[in-house]
């Protein structure tokens, strides 16, 4: 994250555990001033107490101007940012955040919406639903897939009479055989916009089931750390164009991790190559692209440093 980007210092005025291991934070301006506006599906980048930069979707309605609300899933297997948020960020503290950005934008080009959320992926979709209801739009259906009731964020809010008939909440109890069958929902394309947010396996399943839908009618955003792709990994080095510094990346380490160990922090979120947060300029080198974000026109000049690597030789990055 560039130090030249506009930043906000916000007060943590509320913190609560809204599901097992999921903590909601309410952020407000210290002087009580309105916050910069955002659109449904937006996120902010947060400097966590551990010093890492993590992206979190805003889960409150974009019609609200006085607060930002984020929900953080504590991930013991992550880099430590979510753990530090859950354990070390207390009500009354102050936190450094970016202005809102949106890579998961709600469109008004369709007649209705299908929302598919997995786990913590409900956060941007919950913001979208509140915005739609606040503007008088009720032509949507939510399919929210979680492990169990205890791990379901915003369960009570989504079970209200207002949303009756528009929300399906399904628990698989950790058994894939108990997964919800989305094929009847997606089999017949119509003039709907689909938004899918959740783990990579959910997104890939929805992508497979919507290949026959019109171009542009399905939008994805990912949450959750995925297993590293260790197959065919080779060690290599990355050189930072600005300083000429060279950093080694071994078979078990991602570029993102190697950079962080050397004090170079690149904003990140999903760490699965699906959200686009850690997109970095590629100056030279033969990259092994392993993401779901870059199109062919970008692959010669961009790289997702959370999952992608070098095919052979070294890489030069625009850092």
Steps between C-alpha positions, in 0.01 A plus 500: 500500500643831396566747778373772263146361485239685708453332838243527777552469874178357639384410849383149581170583670369144506635145497299181539521133405207447262572131432762248609836663423345790306540847649314810387660843535317831476724789391420870524673834451659627826333842455163352406528618139341315207724240338587486129213340310519144373301278268361150573774236475778740602796412720756688707862405558583491870837517670459228761660517848759250369601754232359304206269652241176301461196572288155474660165553333263757645195314625271793585272682259657750261213733593666553838744792510619497862671162536682210338427147621731205427490136609825308548532123512783396730727274293761320707663371179540843341784753518382638834300804393156362586627354828638838601169666410306248708737491798667840510259758357271615779206736517636850558810447289583691182576332169649609168289422190488589132220673316237253375560330166270272302595201285166322560257764385122466508354555155160641410497345153298190598146446616593295805791359698619158616742516794709195591714532812728253673610560860651844559422580135163626625650837597488691167175328405336602828595859415341460156178358646464784751558754224242340270238488775583860595435614144178302465634209294398149609559297184778278634563159651785409736656154534728503804706186555676443834628217717250539783274753669769605747738605220235693305561876512190723492276195544234682702501805272445278195216307665271801544150517359616758244728240340264205533485318168808683371763318708615137506754419773649151470742324739707205377651411842839472331385214275521571126232237442262731684579794271217707354414416137521828309440345157119548506566868576755547222385253234285745302659840424277804539541875531659474844835616632681239709738603779706224657734556791668231705770231494664413172334156475157668515593753233640232271180298541282798414727588209459147360121520537467842332713454190185524288388830655549826303839665527520744789209354693712328768732690736738335747692603809692261724552470872708251692856377481547207264766232502821604329566344162823319576501285187788582267622786719860602439704757693562833329567864583312825457674833450331824606532758225502802732791389718667223302465275805479127425288269718513121491178296479528132594270213401277532807474879511284731291632824353262682734650327806859549384439870446340538845795326668720766342285790615316551171126493574265448205126532576330159491181327600400159364853369436344261249540702181134589473437845649754718316625691805869408463527573126855622439681636195721250317795665325687193376508122530305190405211482748303187592155656537280303743223752567138539390523878461731608217387486139739428215559868433638548853716192541808652336501797739325389822534216751299386803777458757292289740499191274691558177869423459778487241499223239876533458756762583423802713240777500526878521209667680374856490557557871 
